[in-house]
Amino acid sequence: MNNRFDALIIGAGASGMMCAIAAKKKNPHLRVAIIEKNDRVGKKLLATGNGRCNLTNQHIDAVKYAGSFRNQARSFFSQYDCAFLRGYFETLGLLTYADDAGRVYPISRQASSVLDVIRFGCERLGVEIFCNETICSLKKRGVGFVVKTKEREFYSDKLVIACGSKAAPKLGGSAAGADFLKNFGHSVIPFSPALCPLSVKSDILKSLKGLRANGRVSLLRGTQTVKTEDGEIQFADGALSGICVFNLSLYAKQGDVILVDLLNNNSEKKLYNILIKNKKLFSQLTMDNLLTGILQKRLAQAVMKAGGLQDFSRLCDDLTDMELKKIAKQLKNMRFEIGGKAGFEQAQCAMGGVAGKEIDEKTMQSKKVRNLFVCGEAIDICGECGGFNLHFAFVSGLIAGEHL
Ligand SMILES: Cc1cc2nc3c(=O)[nH]c(=O)nc-3n(C[C@H](O)[C@H](O)[C@H](O)COP(=O)(O)OP(=O)(O)OC[C@H]3O[C@@H](n4cnc5c(N)ncnc54)[C@H](O)[C@@H]3O)c2cc1C
């Protein structure tokens, strides 16, 4: 086999495959190959959006992202927006729909449809794909690159790092891309898990394991509110989870506090008045019935415990005004100190990767090494849940492909 290529892409994930398609669409004469360590392409893509693949979002905006590449991404999001990406997928045969929150999915509601149109696109355009190839070394030679795997040696004029991040190692996540880029002299911010549960220090959490409730979560650092999100909060053993918590995890640090407001549509004063009414309504019932009709019993008990009330054999009628005020306060201010983040196994994405300033956002080419390109999660940028990460992966791959 002739192992000389015009462009070699390392990683057959969202960004790498889109890069290959864009390159061949623009320059059909180019010889383009993808090298993938897994036994098949797009494993992670199949797991996205709970198997439905939330591929982009109608509200693409740099404010939805964190990381050093964020401001540069701003410049291409106006051109490569949601409508553009949906249109591009349509040219590959994929029809999509948007839900009420602007999240875009394939109309088949199956991630496999997204992967299939990409796979078929690669096949149709003549992209060569090598799976089960582990890279042993990756070096610059002249104006091009030599890539050695256990099986063979490749030579290419241009090289694209599309290896993703360390998130979800079972689906192919690894630090390889960042390591390759470091060897090429790039500055790399170490990967840390993102879009993941946050472990919290709390005695009451054990009793809430498995419970879900809607509310508002705020990330507090000292007196500053870093970020606020509404949605379903999932209480796990020693951790808080759910999409709203995942979004806080992008910014969270050990020692920060998550403030949970279980009744964000009601003011503390209004809740206090409701509790006065409930005290009368349920006067002869034990006090853990005070929040009947408002919260699940386990959650009601946890709120009361957090407010310093322990003896649930007391009657509602016995509750003092001060105690009612404390309960009203707790309903809107349950505090959980963050002990850390869940590991990469539970993370959908990772913060970190190559420093944004070292990549040219117009081409996705390295500013340090000529003919070296980077796309997807190997770059230091991470978006919130909702299709923002796949959007970045697809679009950055596409830009790289168009400039190969
Ligand atoms: C469970 C889950 C659900 C998600 N759901 C969504 C969602 O609905 N919407 C959304 O926007 N985002 C979602 N994401 C995030 C999204 O999948 C990623 O941001 C996106 O896939 C990143 O694309 P990428 O091309 O950079 O990396 P990847 O898609 O991870 O692809 C990288 C590829 O490189 C390969 N590779 C790694 N190292 C090497 C090496 N040394 N040699 C050869 N190949 C290598 C990997 O095997 C992999 O195939 C989800 C993530 C997870 C884990």
Coordinates of C-alpha atoms and ligand atoms in Angstrom, one line a residue:
M1 CA 0.0 0.0 0.0
N2 CA 1.2 3.5 -0.8
N3 CA 1.3 5.3 2.6
R4 CA 1.8 8.8 1.4
F5 CA -1.2 11.1 2.0
D6 CA -2.0 14.8 1.5
A7 CA -3.7 14.9 4.9
L8 CA -3.8 12.5 7.8
I9 CA -6.4 13.0 10.6
I10 CA -5.8 11.4 14.0
G11 CA -9.1 10.4 15.5
A12 CA -12.4 9.3 13.9
G13 CA -14.7 11.2 16.2
A14 CA -17.1 14.1 15.4
S15 CA -14.4 16.6 14.5
G16 CA -12.1 14.2 12.7
M17 CA -14.7 12.8 10.4
M18 CA -16.2 16.2 9.6
C19 CA -12.8 17.4 8.8
A20 CA -12.2 14.6 6.3
I21 CA -15.6 15.2 4.6
A22 CA -15.0 19.0 4.4
A23 CA -11.5 18.4 3.0
K24 CA -12.7 16.0 0.3
K25 CA -15.7 18.1 -0.6
K26 CA -13.5 21.1 -1.2
N27 CA -10.6 19.3 -2.9
P28 CA -11.7 15.9 -4.2
H29 CA -8.2 15.2 -5.5
L30 CA -6.7 15.2 -2.0
R31 CA -5.7 11.9 -0.6
V32 CA -7.1 12.0 3.0
A33 CA -7.0 9.3 5.7
I34 CA -8.2 9.0 9.3
I35 CA -6.3 6.9 11.9
E36 CA -8.5 5.6 14.8
K37 CA -7.4 3.6 17.8
N38 CA -10.9 2.1 18.4
D39 CA -12.1 -0.9 16.4
R40 CA -14.7 1.4 14.7
V41 CA -15.4 5.1 14.1
G42 CA -17.6 7.5 16.0
K43 CA -18.1 5.4 19.2
K44 CA -18.6 8.5 21.4
L45 CA -21.0 10.0 18.9
L46 CA -23.3 7.0 19.3
A47 CA -23.5 7.6 23.0
T48 CA -24.4 11.3 22.8
G49 CA -27.7 12.9 23.8
N50 CA -28.7 9.6 25.5
G51 CA -28.4 7.8 22.1
R52 CA -30.3 10.6 20.3
C53 CA -27.3 12.9 19.6
N54 CA -28.0 16.5 20.4
L55 CA -25.8 17.8 17.5
T56 CA -26.2 21.6 17.8
N57 CA -28.3 24.3 19.4
Q58 CA -30.3 27.2 18.0
H59 CA -28.7 29.5 20.6
I60 CA -25.0 29.0 19.7
D61 CA -23.1 31.8 21.4
A62 CA -19.6 32.1 22.9
V63 CA -21.1 32.8 26.3
K64 CA -22.1 29.2 26.4
Y65 CA -18.5 28.1 26.4
A66 CA -15.5 28.3 28.8
G67 CA -11.8 27.9 28.1
S68 CA -9.0 29.9 26.4
F69 CA -10.3 29.4 22.8
R70 CA -13.8 30.9 23.7
N71 CA -13.2 34.4 22.3
Q72 CA -11.7 33.1 19.1
A73 CA -14.7 30.8 18.6
R74 CA -16.9 33.8 18.9
S75 CA -15.6 35.0 15.5
F76 CA -16.6 31.9 13.6
F77 CA -19.9 31.1 15.4
S78 CA -21.6 34.0 13.5
Q79 CA -20.7 32.3 10.2
Y80 CA -20.8 28.7 11.2
D81 CA -24.0 28.9 13.3
C82 CA -26.8 26.4 13.9
A83 CA -28.5 27.0 10.6
F84 CA -25.3 26.5 8.7
L85 CA -24.5 23.2 10.4
R86 CA -28.1 21.9 10.0
G87 CA -27.8 22.9 6.3
Y88 CA -24.5 21.1 6.0
F89 CA -25.9 18.0 7.5
E90 CA -28.8 18.2 5.1
T91 CA -26.3 18.0 2.2
L92 CA -25.1 14.7 3.8
G93 CA -28.7 13.4 4.0
L94 CA -29.6 14.2 7.6
L95 CA -32.8 15.9 8.6
T96 CA -33.0 17.5 12.0
Y97 CA -35.5 19.1 14.4
A98 CA -35.2 21.6 17.3
D99 CA -37.0 21.1 20.6
D100 CA -38.5 23.9 22.7
A101 CA -35.1 24.7 24.3
G102 CA -33.4 25.0 20.9
R103 CA -31.6 21.7 21.1
V104 CA -31.2 20.1 17.7
Y105 CA -31.6 16.3 17.1
P106 CA -31.9 14.1 14.0
I107 CA -35.6 13.6 13.2
S108 CA -35.0 9.8 13.4
R109 CA -34.1 10.5 17.1
Q110 CA -31.2 8.2 16.7
A111 CA -27.5 9.1 17.1
S112 CA -26.8 6.2 14.7
S113 CA -28.4 8.3 11.9
V114 CA -25.8 11.1 12.4
L115 CA -22.9 8.6 12.5
D116 CA -24.2 6.8 9.4
V117 CA -24.6 9.9 7.2
I118 CA -21.0 10.9 8.2
R119 CA -19.7 7.4 7.6
F120 CA -21.4 7.1 4.2
G121 CA -20.1 10.6 3.3
C122 CA -16.6 9.6 4.1
E123 CA -17.0 6.4 2.0
R124 CA -18.6 8.2 -0.9
L125 CA -15.9 10.9 -1.0
G126 CA -13.1 8.4 -0.8
V127 CA -11.7 9.1 2.7
E128 CA -9.5 6.2 3.8
I129 CA -10.1 5.0 7.3
F130 CA -7.7 2.9 9.4
C131 CA -9.2 1.5 12.6
N132 CA -7.4 -0.4 15.4
E133 CA -4.2 1.6 14.8
T134 CA -2.3 2.6 17.9
I135 CA 0.1 5.5 17.3
C136 CA 3.7 4.8 18.4
S137 CA 5.3 8.1 17.2
L138 CA 4.4 11.2 15.4
K139 CA 7.2 13.4 14.1
K140 CA 7.8 16.3 11.7
R141 CA 9.8 15.4 8.6
G142 CA 10.6 18.2 6.2
V143 CA 7.4 20.1 5.5
G144 CA 5.3 17.1 6.4
F145 CA 4.9 14.5 9.1
V146 CA 5.7 10.8 9.7
V147 CA 3.2 8.8 11.8
K148 CA 4.2 5.4 13.0
T149 CA 1.6 2.9 14.3
K150 CA 2.3 -0.7 15.5
E151 CA 1.2 -1.8 12.0
R152 CA 2.7 0.6 9.6
E153 CA 4.3 4.0 8.8
F154 CA 2.4 6.9 7.2
Y155 CA 3.7 10.0 5.6
S156 CA 1.6 13.1 5.1
D157 CA 2.0 16.7 4.1
K158 CA -0.6 17.9 6.6
L159 CA -1.6 16.5 10.0
V160 CA -4.8 17.1 11.9
I161 CA -5.0 16.3 15.7
A162 CA -8.7 15.4 16.3
C163 CA -8.2 13.0 19.3
G164 CA -10.7 14.7 21.6
S165 CA -10.1 14.8 25.4
K166 CA -9.7 12.5 28.3
A167 CA -13.5 12.4 29.0
A168 CA -15.3 9.1 28.7
P169 CA -12.2 6.8 28.3
K170 CA -14.4 3.8 27.5
L171 CA -15.5 5.5 24.4
G172 CA -12.0 6.4 23.3
G173 CA -11.3 9.4 25.5
S174 CA -7.5 9.9 25.9
A175 CA -4.9 12.6 26.5
A176 CA -3.1 11.6 23.4
G177 CA -3.9 14.7 21.4
A178 CA -2.7 17.0 24.1
D179 CA 0.5 14.9 24.5
F180 CA 1.2 15.0 20.7
L181 CA 0.7 18.8 20.7
K182 CA 3.0 19.2 23.7
N183 CA 5.7 17.3 21.9
F184 CA 5.3 19.8 19.0
G185 CA 6.1 22.6 21.4
H186 CA 2.5 23.7 22.2
S187 CA 1.3 24.9 25.6
V188 CA -1.3 22.5 26.9
I189 CA -3.7 23.1 29.8
P190 CA -4.1 19.8 31.7
F191 CA -7.5 18.1 31.1
S192 CA -10.0 18.2 34.0
P193 CA -13.4 16.6 34.0
A194 CA -16.4 18.8 32.9
L195 CA -20.1 18.3 32.5
C196 CA -20.0 15.8 35.3
P197 CA -21.5 15.3 38.8
L198 CA -20.1 17.4 41.6
S199 CA -19.2 15.7 44.9
V200 CA -20.4 17.6 47.9
K201 CA -19.8 17.4 51.6
S202 CA -23.1 16.9 53.3
D203 CA -24.6 14.7 56.0
I204 CA -28.2 15.0 54.7
L205 CA -27.4 13.8 51.2
K206 CA -27.4 10.1 52.1
S207 CA -31.1 10.3 52.9
L208 CA -31.8 11.9 49.5
K209 CA -30.0 9.3 47.3
G210 CA -31.9 8.7 44.0
L211 CA -34.2 11.6 44.5
R212 CA -34.9 14.2 41.7
A213 CA -36.4 17.7 42.1
N214 CA -36.7 20.8 40.0
G215 CA -35.1 23.9 41.2
R216 CA -32.4 26.5 40.8
V217 CA -28.7 25.9 41.5
S218 CA -26.2 28.7 42.0
L219 CA -22.4 28.3 42.1
L220 CA -21.0 30.6 44.9
R221 CA -17.4 31.5 45.3
G222 CA -17.1 33.5 48.6
T223 CA -19.7 36.2 48.2
Q224 CA -19.7 36.0 44.4
T225 CA -22.3 34.1 42.4
V226 CA -20.4 32.6 39.5
K227 CA -23.3 30.9 37.6
T228 CA -27.0 30.1 38.1
E229 CA -29.0 27.4 36.3
D230 CA -32.5 26.1 36.5
G231 CA -33.5 22.5 36.0
E232 CA -33.8 19.0 37.4
I233 CA -31.4 18.4 40.3
Q234 CA -30.4 14.8 40.9
F235 CA -29.3 13.8 44.4
A236 CA -26.8 11.0 44.5
D237 CA -24.7 9.4 47.2
G238 CA -22.2 12.2 48.0
A239 CA -22.8 14.1 44.8
L240 CA -25.2 16.4 43.0
S241 CA -26.0 15.7 39.4
G242 CA -28.3 16.6 36.5
I243 CA -27.9 18.9 33.5
C244 CA -28.0 22.1 35.6
V245 CA -25.3 20.8 37.9
F246 CA -23.2 19.6 34.9
N247 CA -23.3 23.2 33.6
L248 CA -22.0 24.5 36.9
S249 CA -19.2 21.9 36.7
L250 CA -17.6 23.9 33.9
Y251 CA -16.8 26.7 36.3
A252 CA -16.7 24.9 39.7
K253 CA -13.7 24.6 42.0
Q254 CA -13.1 22.7 45.2
G255 CA -14.4 24.8 48.1
D256 CA -17.1 26.6 46.1
V257 CA -20.6 26.2 47.3
I258 CA -23.7 25.1 45.5
L259 CA -26.8 26.9 46.7
V260 CA -30.0 25.0 46.0
D261 CA -33.3 26.9 45.7
L262 CA -36.0 24.3 45.7
L263 CA -38.9 26.7 45.1
N264 CA -37.4 29.4 42.8
N265 CA -40.8 30.7 41.7
N266 CA -41.7 31.7 45.3
S267 CA -40.0 34.4 47.5
E268 CA -38.9 33.5 51.0
K269 CA -41.6 35.8 52.4
K270 CA -44.3 34.1 50.4
L271 CA -43.1 30.7 51.5
Y272 CA -43.1 31.8 55.1
N273 CA -46.8 32.8 54.7
I274 CA -47.6 29.4 53.1
L275 CA -45.9 27.7 56.1
I276 CA -48.1 29.7 58.6
K277 CA -51.1 28.5 56.6
N278 CA -49.8 24.9 56.6
K279 CA -49.1 24.9 60.3
K280 CA -52.8 25.5 60.8
L281 CA -53.9 23.0 58.1
F282 CA -51.7 20.2 59.5
S283 CA -51.7 21.3 63.1
Q284 CA -52.3 17.8 64.6
L285 CA -49.9 16.0 62.2
T286 CA -46.2 15.5 63.0
M287 CA -44.0 18.3 61.7
D288 CA -42.5 16.4 58.8
N289 CA -45.9 16.8 57.2
L290 CA -45.6 20.6 57.1
L291 CA -44.4 20.6 53.5
T292 CA -47.1 18.1 52.3
G293 CA -48.2 19.2 48.8
I294 CA -45.0 21.1 48.2
L295 CA -42.1 18.7 48.5
Q296 CA -41.4 14.9 48.5
K297 CA -41.3 13.7 52.1
R298 CA -37.6 12.7 52.1
L299 CA -36.7 16.1 50.7
A300 CA -39.0 17.9 53.2
Q301 CA -37.3 16.1 56.1
A302 CA -33.8 17.0 54.7
V303 CA -34.9 20.7 54.5
M304 CA -36.0 20.6 58.1
K305 CA -32.9 18.9 59.3
A306 CA -30.8 21.5 57.4
G307 CA -32.8 24.1 59.3
G308 CA -31.8 22.5 62.6
L309 CA -35.1 20.6 63.3
Q310 CA -34.4 17.0 64.3
D311 CA -37.4 15.8 66.4
F312 CA -40.0 14.8 63.8
S313 CA -42.4 13.5 66.6
R314 CA -43.3 17.1 67.3
L315 CA -46.6 18.4 65.9
C316 CA -46.9 21.1 63.3
D317 CA -48.8 23.1 65.8
D318 CA -45.7 23.3 68.1
L319 CA -43.5 25.0 65.4
T320 CA -42.5 28.5 66.4
D321 CA -42.5 31.5 64.1
M322 CA -38.7 31.4 64.2
E323 CA -38.7 27.8 63.1
L324 CA -41.1 28.5 60.2
K325 CA -38.7 31.3 59.1
K326 CA -35.8 28.9 59.2
I327 CA -37.6 26.3 57.1
A328 CA -38.6 29.0 54.6
K329 CA -35.0 30.1 54.4
Q330 CA -33.8 26.5 53.9
L331 CA -36.2 25.9 51.1
K332 CA -34.4 28.6 49.1
N333 CA -30.9 28.2 50.5
M334 CA -29.7 24.7 50.9
R335 CA -25.9 24.9 50.9
F336 CA -23.6 22.1 49.7
E337 CA -19.8 22.6 49.7
I338 CA -18.1 21.2 46.7
G339 CA -15.4 18.5 47.5
G340 CA -14.4 17.9 43.9
K341 CA -15.6 16.7 40.5
A342 CA -16.5 13.2 39.4
G343 CA -13.8 11.4 37.4
F344 CA -13.3 11.4 33.6
E345 CA -15.4 8.1 33.4
Q346 CA -18.5 10.1 34.4
A347 CA -17.6 13.3 32.5
Q348 CA -19.1 14.2 29.1
C349 CA -16.3 16.6 28.3
A350 CA -13.1 18.0 29.6
M351 CA -11.7 21.4 30.2
G352 CA -8.1 21.9 29.0
G353 CA -6.3 21.0 25.8
V354 CA -4.1 23.2 23.6
A355 CA -4.0 26.9 24.5
G356 CA -6.5 28.8 22.4
K357 CA -4.0 31.6 21.5
E358 CA -1.7 29.1 19.7
I359 CA -4.4 28.1 17.1
D360 CA -5.5 30.3 14.2
E361 CA -9.3 30.3 14.4
K362 CA -9.7 31.2 10.7
T363 CA -8.0 27.9 9.6
M364 CA -7.6 25.8 12.8
Q365 CA -3.9 25.7 11.9
S366 CA -1.2 25.7 14.6
K367 CA 0.5 29.0 14.9
K368 CA 3.7 27.2 16.0
V369 CA 4.0 24.3 13.5
R370 CA 3.2 24.8 9.8
N371 CA 0.7 22.3 8.3
L372 CA -0.4 21.1 11.7
F373 CA -4.1 21.5 12.5
V374 CA -6.2 20.9 15.6
C375 CA -10.0 20.6 16.0
G376 CA -12.6 19.5 18.5
E377 CA -12.0 18.8 22.2
A378 CA -8.3 18.7 21.9
I379 CA -8.5 22.5 22.1
D380 CA -9.1 24.3 25.4
I381 CA -12.8 25.0 25.1
C382 CA -15.8 23.4 26.5
G383 CA -19.5 24.3 26.2
E384 CA -22.5 23.7 28.3
C385 CA -24.9 20.8 27.8
G386 CA -27.3 21.3 24.9
G387 CA -25.4 20.5 21.7
F388 CA -22.7 23.1 22.1
N389 CA -19.8 20.7 22.3
L390 CA -20.7 18.7 19.2
H391 CA -21.4 22.0 17.4
F392 CA -17.8 23.1 18.2
A393 CA -16.4 19.7 17.2
F394 CA -18.2 19.6 13.9
V395 CA -17.6 23.2 13.0
S396 CA -13.9 23.3 14.0
G397 CA -13.4 20.1 12.1
L398 CA -15.1 21.6 9.0
I399 CA -13.0 24.7 9.1
A400 CA -9.8 22.6 9.4
G401 CA -10.9 20.4 6.5
E402 CA -11.6 23.4 4.3
H403 CA -8.0 24.7 4.9
L404 CA -6.1 21.5 4.3
Ligands
LIG1 C1 -22.0 10.2 27.2 C2 -21.7 11.5 26.4 C3 -22.8 12.2 25.9 C4 -22.6 13.4 25.2 N1 -23.7 14.0 24.6 C5 -23.5 15.1 23.9 C6 -24.6 15.8 23.2 O1 -25.7 15.3 23.2 N2 -24.3 16.9 22.6 C7 -23.0 17.5 22.6 O2 -22.9 18.6 22.0 N3 -22.0 16.9 23.1 C8 -22.2 15.7 23.8 N4 -21.1 15.1 24.3 C9 -19.7 15.6 24.1 C10 -19.3 15.3 22.6 O3 -19.4 13.9 22.4 C11 -17.8 15.7 22.4 O4 -17.6 17.0 22.8 C12 -17.4 15.4 21.0 O5 -17.5 14.1 20.6 C13 -15.9 15.8 20.8 O6 -15.5 15.5 19.5 P1 -14.0 15.2 19.1 O7 -13.9 14.9 17.7 O8 -13.1 16.3 19.6 O9 -13.6 14.0 20.0 P2 -14.2 12.5 20.0 O10 -15.6 12.5 19.4 O11 -14.0 12.0 21.4 O12 -13.3 11.7 19.0 C14 -11.9 11.5 19.2 C15 -11.5 10.2 18.5 O13 -10.1 10.1 18.6 C16 -9.8 8.8 18.9 N5 -8.4 8.8 19.5 C17 -8.0 9.2 20.7 N6 -6.7 9.0 20.9 C18 -6.3 8.5 19.7 C19 -5.0 8.0 19.3 N7 -3.9 8.1 20.0 N8 -4.9 7.5 18.0 C20 -6.0 7.3 17.3 N9 -7.2 7.7 17.6 C21 -7.3 8.3 18.8 C22 -10.8 8.3 19.9 O14 -11.0 6.9 19.9 C23 -12.1 9.0 19.2 O15 -12.7 8.2 18.3 C24 -21.3 13.9 25.0 C25 -20.2 13.1 25.5 C26 -20.4 11.9 26.2 C27 -19.2 11.2 26.7

